[in-house]
Short mmCIF file of C-alpha atoms in Angstrom, two decimals:
data_model
loop_
_atom_site.label_atom_id
_atom_site.label_comp_id
_atom_site.label_asym_id
_atom_site.label_seq_id
_atom_site.Cartn_x
_atom_site.Cartn_y
_atom_site.Cartn_z
CA MET A 1 119.95 84.44 118.37
CA ASN A 2 118.98 81.54 116.10
CA MET A 3 119.35 81.67 112.31
CA LYS A 4 115.61 82.11 111.71
CA LYS A 5 115.69 85.37 113.64
CA TYR A 6 118.69 86.54 111.60
CA PHE A 7 116.90 85.70 108.36
CA GLU A 8 113.74 87.50 109.51
CA GLN A 9 115.73 90.58 110.51
CA GLY A 10 117.51 90.51 107.16
CA MET A 11 114.19 90.26 105.34
CA LEU A 12 112.85 93.27 107.28
CA VAL A 13 115.89 95.32 106.27
CA LEU A 14 115.48 94.38 102.61
CA LEU A 15 111.70 94.98 102.63
CA GLU A 16 112.31 98.52 103.85
CA GLU A 17 114.04 99.21 100.52
CA LYS A 18 112.29 97.12 97.85
CA ASN A 19 109.39 94.81 97.15
CA ILE A 20 109.56 91.08 97.65
CA ASP A 21 109.67 90.24 93.94
CA ASN A 22 112.87 92.29 93.59
CA ILE A 23 114.61 90.58 96.51
CA THR A 24 116.69 87.50 95.76
CA VAL A 25 117.63 84.65 98.05
CA GLY A 26 121.25 85.64 97.35
CA GLU A 27 120.59 89.12 98.75
CA ILE A 28 118.96 87.67 101.85
CA ILE A 29 121.92 85.34 102.41
CA GLU A 30 124.36 88.21 101.90
CA GLU A 31 122.41 90.44 104.32
CA VAL A 32 122.52 87.74 106.97
CA GLY A 33 126.03 86.48 106.24
CA SER A 34 124.94 82.88 105.84
CA CYS A 35 124.78 80.31 103.05
CA LYS A 36 122.12 78.82 100.78
CA GLY A 37 122.08 75.52 102.64
CA THR A 38 121.20 77.22 105.89
CA PHE A 39 118.52 79.33 104.21
CA TYR A 40 116.87 76.31 102.56
CA LYS A 41 117.13 74.31 105.78
CA HIS A 42 114.62 76.75 107.29
CA TYR A 43 112.60 78.11 104.34
CA LEU A 44 111.11 76.83 101.11
CA ASP A 45 111.71 80.16 99.37
CA LYS A 46 111.84 83.91 99.96
CA TYR A 47 108.05 84.04 100.22
CA SER A 48 107.94 81.55 103.09
CA LEU A 49 110.60 83.62 104.87
CA CYS A 50 108.57 86.77 104.22
CA CYS A 51 105.40 85.19 105.65
CA ALA A 52 107.28 83.90 108.71
CA CYS A 53 108.80 87.33 109.17
CA LEU A 54 105.38 89.01 109.06
CA GLN A 55 103.89 86.44 111.41
CA ASN A 56 106.68 86.71 113.98
CA ARG A 57 107.45 90.43 113.70
CA ILE A 58 104.25 92.21 112.62
CA TYR A 59 101.08 90.10 112.98
CA CYS A 60 102.07 89.27 116.56
CA GLU A 61 101.03 92.86 117.38
CA VAL A 62 97.40 92.05 116.46
CA SER A 63 95.23 90.55 119.20
CA GLN A 64 94.77 86.80 118.79
CA ASP A 65 91.11 87.02 119.76
CA PRO A 66 89.67 90.42 118.87
CA GLN A 67 86.12 91.03 120.08
CA SER A 68 84.75 92.21 116.74
CA TRP A 69 85.46 92.54 113.04
CA GLU A 70 85.93 96.28 113.55
CA GLN A 71 88.51 95.74 116.31
CA PHE A 72 90.33 93.16 114.19
CA MET A 73 90.53 95.41 111.11
CA LYS A 74 91.50 98.53 113.05
CA GLN A 75 94.27 96.62 114.83
CA CYS A 76 95.55 95.36 111.47
CA LEU A 77 95.44 98.87 110.02
CA SER A 78 97.32 100.30 113.01
CA VAL A 79 100.02 97.65 112.77
CA PHE A 80 100.27 98.03 108.99
CA GLU A 81 100.54 101.80 109.30
CA LYS A 82 103.37 101.38 111.82
CA HIS A 83 105.24 99.11 109.37
CA ALA A 84 103.90 100.67 106.15
CA ARG A 85 106.93 100.26 103.87
CA VAL A 86 107.62 96.67 104.94
CA VAL A 87 103.98 95.59 104.58
CA LEU A 88 103.55 97.37 101.24
CA HIS A 89 106.70 95.78 99.85
CA ALA A 90 105.78 92.37 101.29
CA PHE A 91 102.26 92.48 99.81
CA ASP A 92 103.47 93.70 96.40
CA SER A 93 103.46 90.28 94.75
CA SER A 94 100.85 88.08 93.18
CA ASP A 95 102.88 84.89 93.71
CA VAL A 96 100.70 82.15 95.18
CA ASN A 97 103.08 81.86 98.17
CA SER A 98 103.30 85.62 98.75
CA ALA A 99 102.58 87.55 101.92
CA ARG A 100 99.62 89.13 100.12
CA HIS A 101 97.96 85.72 99.78
CA TYR A 102 99.04 84.84 103.30
CA HIS A 103 97.25 87.95 104.60
CA GLU A 104 94.16 87.22 102.51
CA ASN A 105 94.04 83.69 103.93
CA LEU A 106 94.41 84.95 107.52
CA THR A 107 91.55 87.39 106.94
CA TYR A 108 89.49 84.66 105.27
CA LYS A 109 90.02 82.29 108.22
CA TYR A 110 89.04 85.02 110.66
CA LEU A 111 85.86 85.79 108.70
CA ILE A 112 84.94 82.10 108.36
CA LYS A 113 85.34 81.68 112.11
CA LYS A 114 83.24 84.75 112.95
CA TYR A 115 80.68 83.94 110.28
CA ALA A 116 80.24 80.41 111.64
CA GLU A 117 80.10 81.66 115.27
CA ASN A 118 77.26 83.94 114.23
CA GLY A 119 75.32 81.12 112.59
CA GLY A 120 76.16 81.96 108.98
CA ASP A 121 75.63 79.25 106.38
CA MET A 122 79.09 78.27 105.17
CA SER A 123 77.77 75.38 103.06
CA SER A 124 77.15 77.73 100.16
CA ALA A 125 79.97 77.83 97.63
CA LEU A 126 78.77 81.29 96.68
CA ASN A 127 79.30 82.54 100.25
CA LEU A 128 82.80 81.05 100.32
CA LEU A 129 83.66 82.62 96.97
CA ALA A 130 82.25 85.96 98.11
CA LEU A 131 84.47 85.82 101.21
CA LYS A 132 87.58 84.99 99.15
CA LEU A 133 86.90 87.88 96.76
CA TYR A 134 86.18 90.19 99.66
CA CYS A 135 89.51 89.34 101.31
CA SER A 136 91.27 90.20 98.05
CA ALA A 137 89.38 93.52 97.86
CA ILE A 138 90.37 94.34 101.46
CA THR A 139 94.03 93.75 100.63
CA ASP A 140 93.75 95.99 97.57
CA LEU A 141 92.27 98.77 99.71
CA ILE A 142 95.01 98.37 102.31
CA MET A 143 97.75 98.41 99.66
CA ASN A 144 96.30 101.56 98.07
CA TRP A 145 96.14 103.19 101.49
CA LEU A 146 99.73 102.23 102.29
CA SER A 147 101.05 103.34 98.90
CA ASP A 148 99.31 106.70 99.38
CA GLY A 149 101.23 107.22 102.63
CA CYS A 150 98.31 106.34 104.95
CA LYS A 151 96.86 109.82 104.38
CA GLU A 152 93.27 108.75 105.03
CA SER A 153 92.27 107.91 108.58
CA LYS A 154 91.93 104.31 109.69
CA GLU A 155 88.24 105.01 110.29
CA SER A 156 87.67 106.03 106.67
CA ILE A 157 89.58 102.97 105.40
CA TYR A 158 87.54 100.77 107.72
CA SER A 159 84.38 102.38 106.29
CA LEU A 160 85.53 101.50 102.78
CA ILE A 161 86.30 97.95 103.89
CA CYS A 162 82.75 97.66 105.24
CA ALA A 163 81.28 99.29 102.14
CA VAL A 164 82.63 96.56 99.85
CA MET A 165 81.61 93.73 102.20
CA PRO A 166 79.21 91.25 100.56
CA GLN A 167 75.71 91.79 101.96
CA THR A 168 75.28 88.20 103.14
CA VAL A 169 78.44 88.50 105.23
CA PHE A 170 77.51 91.96 106.50
CA ARG A 171 74.09 90.76 107.65
CA GLU A 172 75.55 87.79 109.53
CA LEU A 173 78.38 89.74 111.19
CA SER A 174 76.35 92.81 112.10
CA ALA A 175 73.15 91.00 113.19
CA LYS A 176 74.87 89.07 115.96
CA SER A 177 77.06 92.01 117.03
CA ALA A 178 74.12 94.34 117.61
#
């Protein structure tokens, strides 16, 4: 196994117990049994390791080309529910390099792609801002759901996600899907 896999496994173990802001590079190195030089050879910081870990260990369970927004979100919710503690602890940071922002950017890129495929006008700065804010709202809803122990069904969380969707985005995504 290469060192990146060891670091990712170590990060998963630590994220089971505490949030990313409370994990130090020293703890990661100790968990893996490595040294700082090796860590920094592969990662800029603990946040880049966390994002790589999520990408290689969790997001890989989500289809790369879901058929619809609903399928995409429900797959994400299923995967997040399966790894609830890790995802909650990984997303529990407002650092610009955090997994929370990484997730928001992945969602944003997915929406931009679908929006453009459906003929939406992405030249409007207002539409782009609305999408960014929407992605942040989605992450907040997901974090609340995870911190509450995933008590509500994925269908009801998906309904909430749709309920806060900006109308311009909703019209574009639902018009072409119907």
